[in-house]
Coordinates of C-alpha atoms in Angstrom, one line a residue:
M1 CA 6.4 -14.7 -12.6
T2 CA 8.2 -11.9 -12.1
L3 CA 6.0 -9.1 -12.1
G4 CA 8.1 -5.4 -12.0
I5 CA 10.9 -6.1 -10.1
N6 CA 13.0 -4.9 -12.9
N7 CA 9.6 -2.8 -14.5
K8 CA 10.9 -5.0 -18.3
L9 CA 7.5 -5.9 -21.0
S10 CA 8.3 -9.3 -21.2
N11 CA 6.2 -11.6 -19.7
I12 CA 2.7 -9.0 -19.5
A13 CA 3.6 -8.0 -23.2
L14 CA 3.0 -12.0 -24.2
C15 CA 0.3 -12.0 -21.5
L16 CA -1.2 -9.3 -23.9
G17 CA -0.5 -11.0 -27.5
V18 CA -2.3 -13.7 -26.3
I19 CA -5.0 -11.5 -24.8
F20 CA -5.6 -9.4 -27.6
T21 CA -6.1 -10.4 -31.2
G22 CA -5.4 -8.4 -35.0
V23 CA -3.4 -5.2 -32.9
G24 CA -0.3 -6.2 -35.0
N25 CA 3.2 -6.1 -33.8
T26 CA 2.1 -3.5 -31.0
F27 CA 5.4 -4.4 -28.5
A28 CA 7.6 -4.2 -31.0
A29 CA 11.3 -2.5 -30.7
N30 CA 11.0 1.6 -30.8
T31 CA 14.2 1.1 -34.0
T32 CA 14.5 5.8 -34.0
H33 CA 17.9 6.2 -33.2
V34 CA 16.7 9.9 -31.4
P35 CA 17.7 9.6 -27.9
V36 CA 14.5 9.5 -25.3
A37 CA 14.3 11.9 -22.9
K38 CA 14.0 11.1 -19.5
S39 CA 12.1 11.9 -16.2
I40 CA 14.6 13.5 -13.5
T41 CA 14.3 11.7 -10.6
K42 CA 17.2 13.6 -8.6
Q43 CA 16.8 16.3 -6.0
F44 CA 17.0 20.0 -6.4
H45 CA 17.3 23.0 -3.2
R46 CA 17.2 26.4 -3.8
G47 CA 19.7 28.2 -3.6
K48 CA 22.0 24.8 -4.0
A49 CA 24.2 24.3 -6.9
T50 CA 23.3 20.4 -7.9
S51 CA 24.8 19.0 -11.0
V52 CA 23.2 17.1 -13.5
N53 CA 24.9 13.9 -16.0
V54 CA 23.7 13.2 -19.5
S55 CA 22.3 10.3 -18.4
D56 CA 19.8 11.7 -15.9
I57 CA 17.7 14.0 -18.9
A58 CA 17.8 11.2 -22.0
Q59 CA 18.7 7.6 -23.1
D60 CA 19.8 6.1 -26.2
Q61 CA 18.6 3.0 -27.0
D62 CA 21.3 1.9 -30.0
G63 CA 23.8 2.9 -26.2
D64 CA 25.4 4.8 -28.4
T65 CA 27.1 7.7 -26.3
L66 CA 25.1 10.8 -25.2
Y67 CA 26.3 14.3 -25.4
I68 CA 24.9 17.7 -24.3
D69 CA 25.2 20.1 -26.7
Q70 CA 23.1 23.0 -25.9
V71 CA 22.0 24.1 -22.4
A72 CA 20.0 27.3 -22.1
I73 CA 17.7 28.4 -18.1
D74 CA 15.8 32.0 -18.0
S75 CA 17.9 34.4 -15.9
K76 CA 15.2 34.2 -13.8
V77 CA 14.5 30.7 -12.8
G78 CA 18.2 30.1 -11.9
K79 CA 22.0 29.4 -13.7
A80 CA 24.1 26.7 -15.4
T81 CA 27.4 26.3 -15.1
H82 CA 30.6 24.0 -15.8
Q83 CA 28.8 23.0 -19.0
T84 CA 31.0 19.3 -20.2
D85 CA 30.3 16.8 -22.6
D86 CA 28.4 14.9 -19.9
S87 CA 27.4 16.7 -16.6
V88 CA 26.8 20.7 -16.0
T89 CA 25.6 22.0 -12.7
L90 CA 22.5 24.2 -12.5
T91 CA 21.2 26.4 -9.7
F92 CA 17.8 27.4 -9.3
Y93 CA 17.0 30.0 -7.2
E94 CA 12.9 29.7 -6.6
P95 CA 11.0 26.5 -5.5
G96 CA 8.2 25.4 -8.8
R97 CA 8.7 23.2 -11.3
Q98 CA 11.3 25.0 -13.6
T99 CA 12.4 23.8 -17.2
V100 CA 15.3 23.4 -18.3
D101 CA 16.3 23.4 -22.5
F102 CA 18.9 21.0 -24.0
V103 CA 20.0 19.7 -26.9
I104 CA 21.2 16.5 -26.6
S105 CA 23.2 14.3 -29.4
D106 CA 24.7 10.8 -29.8
S107 CA 27.6 9.7 -30.8
Q108 CA 26.1 9.2 -34.2
G109 CA 24.9 12.2 -34.7
D110 CA 21.1 12.8 -33.9
V111 CA 19.4 15.1 -32.0
L112 CA 17.2 14.9 -28.8
D113 CA 15.9 19.4 -28.7
T114 CA 13.7 18.5 -24.4
T115 CA 12.6 20.1 -22.3
T116 CA 13.2 19.2 -19.0
T117 CA 11.4 20.1 -15.8
F118 CA 13.2 20.8 -12.2
S119 CA 11.1 20.3 -9.2
V120 CA 12.5 22.5 -6.8
D121 CA 11.8 22.0 -2.8
V122 CA 8.6 20.3 -4.3
L123 CA 7.8 16.8 -5.0
S124 CA 8.6 15.2 -8.7
D125 CA 5.0 13.5 -9.9
K126 CA 7.0 10.0 -9.9
Q127 CA 7.6 11.7 -6.0
L128 CA 3.5 12.2 -5.6
H129 CA 2.7 9.0 -7.1
R130 CA 3.9 6.7 -5.4
F131 CA 3.2 9.3 -2.7
L132 CA -0.2 8.7 -3.1
N133 CA 0.5 4.6 -3.5
Q134 CA 1.6 4.2 -0.1
A135 CA -1.1 6.6 1.1
T136 CA -4.1 6.5 -0.1
F137 CA -5.6 3.8 -1.7
G138 CA -4.6 5.0 -5.7
P139 CA -3.4 8.5 -6.9
T140 CA -6.5 10.4 -9.5
H141 CA -5.8 13.4 -11.6
Q142 CA -7.2 16.1 -10.0
L143 CA -4.7 15.2 -7.4
M144 CA -1.3 14.5 -9.8
E145 CA -2.3 17.6 -11.3
Q146 CA -1.5 20.1 -8.2
A147 CA 2.0 18.3 -8.0
A148 CA 3.3 21.7 -7.5
T149 CA 1.9 23.1 -4.0
F150 CA 1.6 19.7 -3.1
D151 CA 3.5 19.4 0.2
P152 CA 3.2 15.9 1.8
K153 CA 3.4 17.2 5.9
Q154 CA 1.0 19.6 5.2
W155 CA -1.2 17.0 3.8
L156 CA -0.8 13.9 6.4
H157 CA -1.9 16.7 8.8
E158 CA -4.5 17.4 7.4
Q159 CA -5.4 13.8 7.1
F160 CA -4.8 13.0 10.6
D161 CA -7.5 15.9 11.2
A162 CA -10.1 14.0 8.8
P163 CA -13.9 13.1 9.8
V164 CA -13.5 9.3 10.2
S165 CA -16.0 7.7 7.6
S166 CA -17.6 5.4 9.0
H167 CA -17.7 1.1 7.7
E168 CA -20.3 0.6 9.8
A169 CA -22.8 3.3 9.0
K170 CA -22.5 2.9 5.7
F171 CA -23.0 -0.9 6.0
F172 CA -26.8 0.0 7.5
E173 CA -27.2 2.2 4.7
F174 CA -26.3 -0.1 2.4
G175 CA -29.1 -2.7 4.2
G176 CA -27.1 -4.3 7.0
N177 CA -28.4 -7.3 6.9
D178 CA -25.0 -9.2 5.1
H179 CA -21.7 -9.5 4.0
A180 CA -22.8 -7.6 0.5
A181 CA -23.1 -4.3 2.5
H182 CA -20.4 -5.2 3.9
D183 CA -18.3 -5.5 0.6
D184 CA -20.4 -2.5 -1.1
A185 CA -19.5 -0.4 2.0
W186 CA -16.1 -1.1 1.9
M187 CA -15.5 0.1 -1.9
D188 CA -17.7 3.0 -1.4
I189 CA -15.0 3.7 0.9
A190 CA -11.9 3.3 -0.4
V191 CA -12.7 5.4 -3.7
Y192 CA -14.6 8.1 -2.5
G193 CA -13.1 8.3 1.4
E194 CA -11.8 11.8 2.1
D195 CA -9.8 10.3 4.9
Q196 CA -8.1 8.0 2.5
L197 CA -4.5 7.6 5.0
R198 CA -6.6 7.3 7.3
Q199 CA -8.8 3.9 5.4
R200 CA -5.1 3.1 3.9
V201 CA -3.8 2.7 7.1
A202 CA -6.9 0.4 8.4
F203 CA -6.2 -1.6 5.3
A204 CA -2.6 -2.3 6.6
L205 CA -3.9 -3.3 10.0
S206 CA -6.2 -5.1 9.0
E207 CA -3.5 -7.3 7.5
V208 CA -1.5 -7.6 10.5
F209 CA -4.7 -7.8 13.5
V210 CA -6.2 -10.6 11.0
V211 CA -9.3 -11.7 11.2
S212 CA -11.7 -13.4 8.6
R213 CA -15.4 -13.8 7.3
Y214 CA -14.2 -17.5 6.7
G215 CA -15.0 -19.5 9.7
T216 CA -16.8 -18.3 12.8
L217 CA -18.0 -15.2 12.0
Y218 CA -19.7 -16.0 8.4
E219 CA -22.4 -15.6 9.8
R220 CA -21.9 -11.9 11.6
P221 CA -21.1 -9.6 9.2
R222 CA -21.1 -6.5 11.5
S223 CA -19.4 -8.2 13.6
L224 CA -16.8 -8.3 11.4
V225 CA -17.7 -4.5 10.1
N226 CA -17.1 -3.5 13.2
Y227 CA -13.9 -4.7 14.0
Y228 CA -13.5 -3.2 10.9
D229 CA -14.0 0.1 12.3
T230 CA -11.7 -0.2 15.2
L231 CA -9.1 -0.2 12.9
T232 CA -10.1 2.6 11.3
Y233 CA -10.7 4.3 15.0
D234 CA -7.4 3.5 16.1
A235 CA -5.3 3.9 13.0
F236 CA -4.3 7.4 14.3
G237 CA -4.2 6.9 17.8
N238 CA -1.7 5.1 19.9
F239 CA -0.4 0.7 19.8
R240 CA -1.0 0.3 23.1
K241 CA -5.3 1.2 22.5
L242 CA -4.8 -0.4 19.6
I243 CA -4.0 -3.8 20.8
E244 CA -6.6 -3.7 23.5
D245 CA -9.7 -2.9 21.4
V246 CA -8.5 -5.4 18.8
S247 CA -7.7 -8.3 22.4
L248 CA -11.6 -7.0 23.8
H249 CA -13.7 -7.3 20.1
P250 CA -15.6 -10.1 19.7
A251 CA -14.8 -11.4 16.4
M252 CA -11.8 -11.9 17.9
G253 CA -13.0 -13.6 20.6
S254 CA -14.4 -15.7 18.6
Y255 CA -11.8 -15.7 15.3
L256 CA -9.0 -16.5 17.7
T257 CA -11.0 -18.8 20.2
M258 CA -10.2 -16.8 23.3
T259 CA -13.9 -16.6 23.6
S260 CA -15.2 -18.6 27.1
S261 CA -11.9 -19.9 27.2
K262 CA -11.9 -20.6 30.6
E263 CA -9.0 -22.2 34.0
E264 CA -8.0 -25.7 34.0
D265 CA -10.5 -28.5 35.6
P266 CA -9.2 -31.5 36.1
D267 CA -11.9 -33.9 36.2
T268 CA -12.4 -32.3 32.4
G269 CA -8.8 -32.2 31.2
S270 CA -9.4 -29.1 30.0
Q271 CA -6.8 -26.6 29.6
P272 CA -7.3 -22.8 28.5
D273 CA -7.3 -21.9 24.9
E274 CA -3.6 -20.5 23.6
N275 CA -4.9 -20.1 20.2
Y276 CA -5.3 -16.5 21.1
A277 CA -2.1 -15.9 23.4
R278 CA -0.1 -17.7 20.6
E279 CA -0.6 -15.0 18.3
I280 CA -1.0 -11.9 19.2
M281 CA 2.7 -12.5 20.1
Q282 CA 3.7 -14.5 17.7
L283 CA 1.7 -12.2 14.2
F284 CA 0.2 -8.5 16.1
T285 CA 3.2 -7.5 19.0
I286 CA 7.4 -9.5 19.0
G287 CA 7.5 -11.9 16.4
L288 CA 9.1 -15.1 17.1
N289 CA 12.9 -14.3 17.9
K290 CA 14.1 -11.1 19.4
L291 CA 14.8 -8.6 17.5
N292 CA 18.1 -5.6 17.3
I293 CA 16.6 -2.1 16.8
D294 CA 17.2 -2.5 12.8
G295 CA 15.0 -5.7 12.1
S296 CA 17.4 -8.6 12.3
I297 CA 17.4 -11.1 14.5
R298 CA 19.8 -11.1 17.6
T299 CA 21.8 -14.7 17.7
D300 CA 23.4 -16.7 20.2
E301 CA 27.4 -17.1 19.9
S302 CA 26.9 -19.4 17.5
G303 CA 24.5 -18.1 14.8
K304 CA 21.4 -19.5 16.1
A305 CA 18.3 -17.2 16.6
L306 CA 17.2 -16.6 19.9
E307 CA 13.4 -17.5 20.6
T308 CA 11.6 -14.6 22.0
Y309 CA 9.8 -16.5 23.9
T310 CA 8.8 -20.3 25.0
Q311 CA 5.9 -22.4 25.7
D312 CA 5.8 -22.1 28.7
D313 CA 5.2 -17.8 28.3
I314 CA 2.1 -18.9 25.6
T315 CA 0.8 -21.9 29.1
N316 CA 1.5 -18.3 30.8
V317 CA 0.3 -15.8 28.9
A318 CA -3.4 -18.2 27.7
K319 CA -4.2 -17.7 31.5
A320 CA -3.5 -14.8 31.8
F321 CA -6.1 -14.0 28.7
T322 CA -9.0 -17.2 30.8
G323 CA -12.4 -15.4 32.3
W324 CA -13.2 -13.1 29.1
R325 CA -17.1 -13.7 26.9
H326 CA -19.3 -12.2 25.0
Q327 CA -21.5 -9.6 26.5
E328 CA -25.0 -10.4 27.5
G329 CA -27.5 -10.2 24.7
D330 CA -24.7 -9.3 21.9
T331 CA -26.1 -11.2 19.4
N332 CA -24.6 -9.0 17.0
H333 CA -21.0 -9.2 18.7
V334 CA -20.1 -5.9 18.5
L335 CA -19.7 -5.1 22.3
P336 CA -15.9 -5.5 24.4
M337 CA -15.9 -9.2 25.7
V338 CA -16.2 -8.7 30.0
A339 CA -15.1 -10.8 32.4
D340 CA -16.2 -13.0 34.4
N341 CA -13.8 -13.8 37.0
S342 CA -15.4 -16.8 37.8
V343 CA -13.6 -19.0 35.1
H344 CA -10.4 -17.5 36.1
D345 CA -7.4 -18.5 36.4
Q346 CA -6.1 -16.7 39.2
S347 CA -2.4 -18.4 39.5
E348 CA 0.6 -16.5 39.6
K349 CA 1.6 -16.8 35.6
V350 CA 5.6 -16.0 35.0
I351 CA 6.1 -14.2 31.6
M352 CA 9.2 -14.1 30.1
G353 CA 10.8 -12.6 33.1
H354 CA 7.5 -10.4 34.6
T355 CA 6.2 -12.4 37.4
L356 CA 1.5 -11.9 37.7
P357 CA 0.6 -12.4 41.0
A358 CA -1.9 -15.0 42.1
G359 CA -5.2 -13.6 43.5
Q360 CA -5.3 -11.4 40.0
T361 CA -8.4 -10.6 38.1
A362 CA -8.7 -11.1 34.8
E363 CA -8.6 -7.6 34.2
Q364 CA -5.6 -7.2 35.9
D365 CA -4.1 -10.1 34.4
M366 CA -5.4 -8.7 30.5
Q367 CA -3.5 -5.2 31.1
D368 CA -0.7 -6.8 32.2
V369 CA -0.3 -9.0 29.6
L370 CA -0.5 -5.9 27.5
D371 CA 1.6 -3.9 29.3
I372 CA 4.3 -6.5 28.4
L373 CA 4.2 -6.7 24.8
Y374 CA 3.5 -3.3 24.4
N375 CA 6.5 -2.3 26.1
H376 CA 8.6 -5.1 25.1
P377 CA 12.1 -4.1 22.7
N378 CA 10.7 -6.5 19.8
T379 CA 8.4 -4.2 19.5
P380 CA 9.0 -0.9 17.6
P381 CA 10.9 -2.6 14.6
F382 CA 8.3 -5.4 14.7
F383 CA 5.3 -3.1 14.3
A384 CA 7.3 -0.6 12.2
K385 CA 8.7 -3.3 9.5
H386 CA 5.5 -4.2 9.3
M387 CA 3.7 -1.1 8.2
I388 CA 6.5 -0.3 6.0
K389 CA 6.5 -3.3 4.1
R390 CA 2.5 -3.1 3.8
L391 CA 3.0 1.1 2.7
V392 CA 5.7 1.5 1.0
T393 CA 9.1 -1.3 -0.1
S394 CA 9.3 -5.1 0.4
N395 CA 13.0 -4.1 1.4
P396 CA 12.9 -1.6 3.7
S397 CA 16.5 -0.6 4.9
P398 CA 17.7 -1.9 8.8
E399 CA 18.6 1.9 9.3
Y400 CA 14.4 2.8 7.7
I401 CA 13.5 0.2 10.0
E402 CA 15.7 1.4 12.9
R403 CA 14.0 5.6 12.5
V404 CA 10.8 4.2 11.7
A405 CA 11.2 2.1 15.6
N406 CA 12.6 4.9 16.9
V407 CA 9.5 7.2 16.6
F408 CA 7.8 4.0 18.1
I409 CA 10.2 4.5 21.1
D410 CA 9.7 8.2 21.0
N411 CA 7.4 10.3 19.1
G412 CA 9.9 13.2 20.1
E413 CA 6.8 14.4 23.5
G414 CA 8.1 11.3 25.8
I415 CA 5.3 9.6 23.9
R416 CA 5.7 5.2 23.2
G417 CA 3.7 4.0 20.6
D418 CA 1.9 7.7 18.7
L419 CA 0.5 5.9 15.6
Q420 CA 0.5 8.9 13.9
A421 CA 4.2 10.2 14.4
V422 CA 4.9 6.4 12.9
I423 CA 3.0 7.0 10.3
E424 CA 4.1 10.1 9.8
A425 CA 7.7 8.2 9.9
I426 CA 7.2 6.3 7.7
L427 CA 5.6 8.1 4.8
L428 CA 8.4 11.4 5.2
D429 CA 11.0 9.3 5.6
K430 CA 13.8 9.5 2.8
E431 CA 13.4 5.5 1.3
A432 CA 9.5 6.2 0.8
L433 CA 10.1 9.4 -0.7
G434 CA 12.6 7.6 -2.9
E435 CA 16.1 10.0 -1.7
D436 CA 17.9 6.8 -1.0
P437 CA 19.1 6.0 -4.8
E438 CA 20.4 3.1 -2.3
H439 CA 17.2 1.7 -1.7
M440 CA 14.1 2.7 -4.0
P441 CA 11.0 1.8 -2.7
V442 CA 9.7 -0.7 -4.8
K443 CA 6.6 -3.7 -4.3
I444 CA 4.2 -5.3 -6.1
K445 CA 1.1 -4.1 -5.9
E446 CA -1.7 -6.7 -4.0
P447 CA -4.8 -7.8 -6.3
I448 CA -7.5 -5.5 -4.6
I449 CA -4.8 -2.7 -4.6
A450 CA -4.5 -2.8 -8.2
V451 CA -8.7 -2.6 -8.7
V452 CA -9.0 -0.1 -6.3
N453 CA -6.1 2.4 -8.6
L454 CA -7.9 1.8 -11.5
Y455 CA -11.1 2.7 -10.5
R456 CA -9.5 5.9 -8.5
A457 CA -7.3 6.8 -11.5
L458 CA -10.8 6.9 -14.2
D459 CA -12.4 8.8 -11.6
L460 CA -15.1 5.6 -11.2
K461 CA -18.7 6.9 -11.4
L462 CA -21.8 5.4 -10.5
N463 CA -25.1 5.2 -12.3
S464 CA -26.9 3.8 -8.7
D465 CA -27.2 5.1 -5.1
H466 CA -23.8 3.6 -4.0
F467 CA -21.7 0.5 -5.2
V468 CA -23.5 -2.9 -5.8
N469 CA -21.8 -6.4 -6.5
S470 CA -18.6 -5.1 -4.9
D471 CA -17.7 -8.9 -3.8
I472 CA -17.5 -9.6 -8.0
P473 CA -13.3 -8.7 -8.2
F474 CA -13.1 -10.1 -4.7
W475 CA -14.3 -13.1 -5.9
R476 CA -12.5 -12.9 -9.2
I477 CA -9.4 -12.1 -7.8
G478 CA -9.1 -14.0 -4.5
Q479 CA -8.9 -10.3 -2.4
G480 CA -10.9 -8.4 0.1
P481 CA -10.7 -6.5 2.7
L482 CA -10.7 -9.1 6.1
R483 CA -10.9 -12.7 4.0
A484 CA -7.9 -14.2 4.5
D485 CA -7.7 -18.3 4.1
S486 CA -6.1 -17.8 7.3
V487 CA -4.4 -15.9 10.5
F488 CA -1.2 -15.3 8.6
N489 CA -2.9 -13.1 6.2
F490 CA -3.4 -13.8 2.2
Y491 CA 0.8 -14.1 1.8
S492 CA 3.1 -14.6 4.0
Q493 CA 5.3 -10.9 4.3
D494 CA 8.7 -13.3 4.1
Y495 CA 7.7 -14.4 0.2
S496 CA 10.7 -14.4 -1.5
P497 CA 10.0 -15.7 -5.1
A498 CA 12.2 -18.1 -6.7
G499 CA 16.0 -17.0 -7.6
T500 CA 15.7 -14.6 -5.9
D501 CA 16.9 -12.6 -2.4
L502 CA 14.3 -10.1 -2.4
F503 CA 10.9 -10.3 -0.8
A504 CA 8.5 -9.9 -3.2
P505 CA 5.0 -10.6 -0.7
E506 CA 2.3 -9.9 -2.6
L507 CA 3.9 -12.0 -5.6
E508 CA 2.9 -15.0 -3.6
I509 CA -1.0 -14.7 -4.9
M510 CA -0.2 -12.3 -7.4
T511 CA 0.3 -15.4 -9.4
W512 CA -0.3 -15.9 -13.2
P513 CA -4.2 -17.2 -12.9
T514 CA -4.2 -13.5 -10.2
F515 CA -3.4 -11.9 -13.0
I516 CA -4.8 -13.1 -16.3
T517 CA -8.0 -13.8 -14.0
T518 CA -7.0 -9.1 -12.3
F519 CA -6.6 -8.1 -16.1
N520 CA -9.6 -9.4 -17.1
Y521 CA -12.3 -8.1 -15.2
M522 CA -10.2 -4.8 -15.4
R523 CA -10.7 -5.4 -18.7
T524 CA -14.4 -6.0 -18.0
F525 CA -14.6 -2.5 -16.5
T526 CA -12.5 0.4 -18.6
A527 CA -14.9 -1.5 -21.7
K528 CA -17.9 -0.3 -19.4
W529 CA -19.4 -3.4 -18.7
R530 CA -19.6 -3.3 -15.6
D531 CA -22.2 -1.7 -15.3
P532 CA -23.2 1.0 -12.3
L533 CA -19.4 1.3 -12.1
L534 CA -19.2 3.4 -15.0
P535 CA -15.1 4.6 -16.5
N536 CA -15.0 9.0 -16.7
Y537 CA -13.0 9.9 -19.5
K538 CA -13.4 12.9 -19.6
Y539 CA -9.7 13.6 -18.4
F540 CA -8.2 11.6 -20.8
Q541 CA -10.2 12.9 -23.6
G542 CA -9.6 16.5 -22.5
A543 CA -6.3 15.9 -24.8
G544 CA -8.1 16.8 -27.5
D545 CA -6.6 16.0 -30.6
D546 CA -3.2 15.8 -29.5
M547 CA -1.4 12.9 -28.5
D548 CA 1.2 14.4 -26.9
E549 CA -1.4 16.1 -24.6
L550 CA -2.7 11.9 -23.9
M551 CA 0.1 10.9 -23.5
R552 CA 1.0 12.7 -20.0
R553 CA -1.9 12.7 -19.2
I554 CA -1.7 8.7 -19.2
G555 CA 2.1 8.5 -17.6
L556 CA 0.8 11.0 -15.0
V557 CA -2.1 9.5 -13.6
F558 CA -1.0 6.1 -14.1
F559 CA 3.2 5.9 -13.8
G560 CA 3.6 9.4 -12.1
R561 CA 6.4 9.7 -15.1
S562 CA 7.1 9.8 -19.1
V563 CA 5.0 6.5 -20.5
D564 CA 7.9 4.0 -21.1
P565 CA 8.8 4.5 -24.7
N566 CA 8.0 0.8 -25.8
L567 CA 4.0 1.6 -23.8
E568 CA 3.4 4.6 -26.0
L569 CA 4.7 2.4 -29.3
A570 CA 2.3 1.1 -28.6
L571 CA -0.6 3.3 -27.6
R572 CA 0.4 6.0 -30.8
E573 CA 0.3 2.8 -33.5
H574 CA -2.7 1.4 -32.0
T575 CA -4.6 4.9 -31.8
A576 CA -3.9 5.3 -35.7
F577 CA -5.1 1.6 -36.8
L578 CA -8.0 2.2 -35.0
R579 CA -8.1 5.8 -36.9
G580 CA -9.2 7.8 -33.7
K581 CA -8.4 10.9 -31.7
P582 CA -8.1 10.5 -27.8
K583 CA -11.7 13.2 -27.8
N584 CA -13.3 9.4 -28.9
A585 CA -14.4 8.0 -25.4
W586 CA -13.9 4.0 -27.9
V587 CA -10.8 5.2 -28.4
I588 CA -9.5 5.9 -24.8
E589 CA -11.2 2.7 -23.6
E590 CA -8.6 0.3 -26.2
L591 CA -5.9 2.3 -24.7
M592 CA -6.8 1.3 -21.3
E593 CA -6.6 -1.6 -22.3
F594 CA -3.3 -1.9 -23.6
V595 CA -2.7 -0.1 -19.6
I596 CA -3.4 -2.2 -17.4
A597 CA -2.0 -4.8 -19.3
Y598 CA 1.3 -3.5 -18.8
E599 CA 2.9 -4.9 -15.6
D600 CA 4.1 -1.8 -14.7
F601 CA 0.4 -0.8 -13.4
Y602 CA 1.0 -3.9 -10.8
V603 CA 4.4 -2.4 -9.4
Q604 CA 4.2 0.8 -7.1
D605 CA 7.6 2.3 -7.0

């Protein structure tokens, strides 16, 4: 499956043809010869002259040569200079959304008369759509219609200060005694939570610091939801506190079996449990191989990757982590673990060149190990790469990783591990915003992200007090919060589809069967068969009888740009086939099936 890497309809069109009947040749090629207008992605800044090529403004379906015949701009807005057949230089005087009229012709004499909108010192619609996919659980029409005044940095700082939505509080509000309450709490906050950035980051962290309901925690849903809140509350704190809170949480202690790990017993032959010792290094902090600051692997003279740690290091970290247990009476496993120094290994321990003196307590050894990992040179690029890949792009450039890693090392005020600064660096980087044409941010959406994106795009309304049966999509699509099959997450971060040298981790689980089940679940939702989850089509119905306005609204909310010509043709033809109007909800219902079958919906770009 090759969803979205090249933004072609191909396989999705075939799937659509299987699912729908009676629609006819919906995805036939556009037969018109008139050039088609494009959305402008180039960056414009007030007072700075910028050249625009004809290929930025329009495309020709037949591959004919295009020419700029006329350019008209209000003199109060800006000026056009150096016009040639294939380019013009534009200078804008004020920030905001500015329009310019173009007449474009092709070598066959076909003419396009179009008004193009330029974003000056503000995010374009596409940039805002991309930013909201990275920083929230999906764009809404309310946010997308604010593109002209949206300030991403100001929004980030408002989100840093926003009150925290507690999953445990919702868990109790929704019953508080089983996994269903946890599922419903997570979905409610993901869709409606005002602290969207915190919640999106917490979900990314849950795929790094993995615990799962499958295994020893299955009978302890409150422990799981309490652990998720730990990630939520620590999401904007310091990385050092995050790894300490994760290490001492009883859910992690149970899941990776550090709980009740004891010193070596020669009589029984028992050894300290190495499970958590191994994973905190391999998966949570420093990784298997030594890294350069840009995330690339360091090698020896023969080109062999240098290992970060040895088996002896694992053994000694395991010894350092002995002596921890659940608190007395903590049957729900929600209180931080406490030390029992009577079973703590108090021998000297040497870990990656650092010596922990003999006779230390479990608390002292734990703090020393966490300090070693926190200050290790691998940790900044390792964590930066993980979070960039979870939020922004599956193939970040080394330069992007290095920029973020340097912020991890020093937030500008001499503080290491400042997660607010790291998140801001990730989301406001030129690569994240799409301002680096050589490294455009692209990633496949995880199945659960696609579902929640749809809920938010369609302004989900409930006809009950709260979400119920939220586990239905989780079971159908094979993914949900804290439901990974192992500590290695739902998929490998380094998964690469056959036949490409690009990473696309999410495609390891977004297989054809998963795509079909995800689509079919969402189809029942768009058709209002999933009571109490009711899509609200009023925004799209607001286009009235104007199909052009409906296309603008669909493009804005679902893609952050004009609807692809192929999809637009399908939507217009099917509307004509139905003899309906955009103001009819039943028309929008059917058109939504085309939108969620279109592969670009499953690509964050």
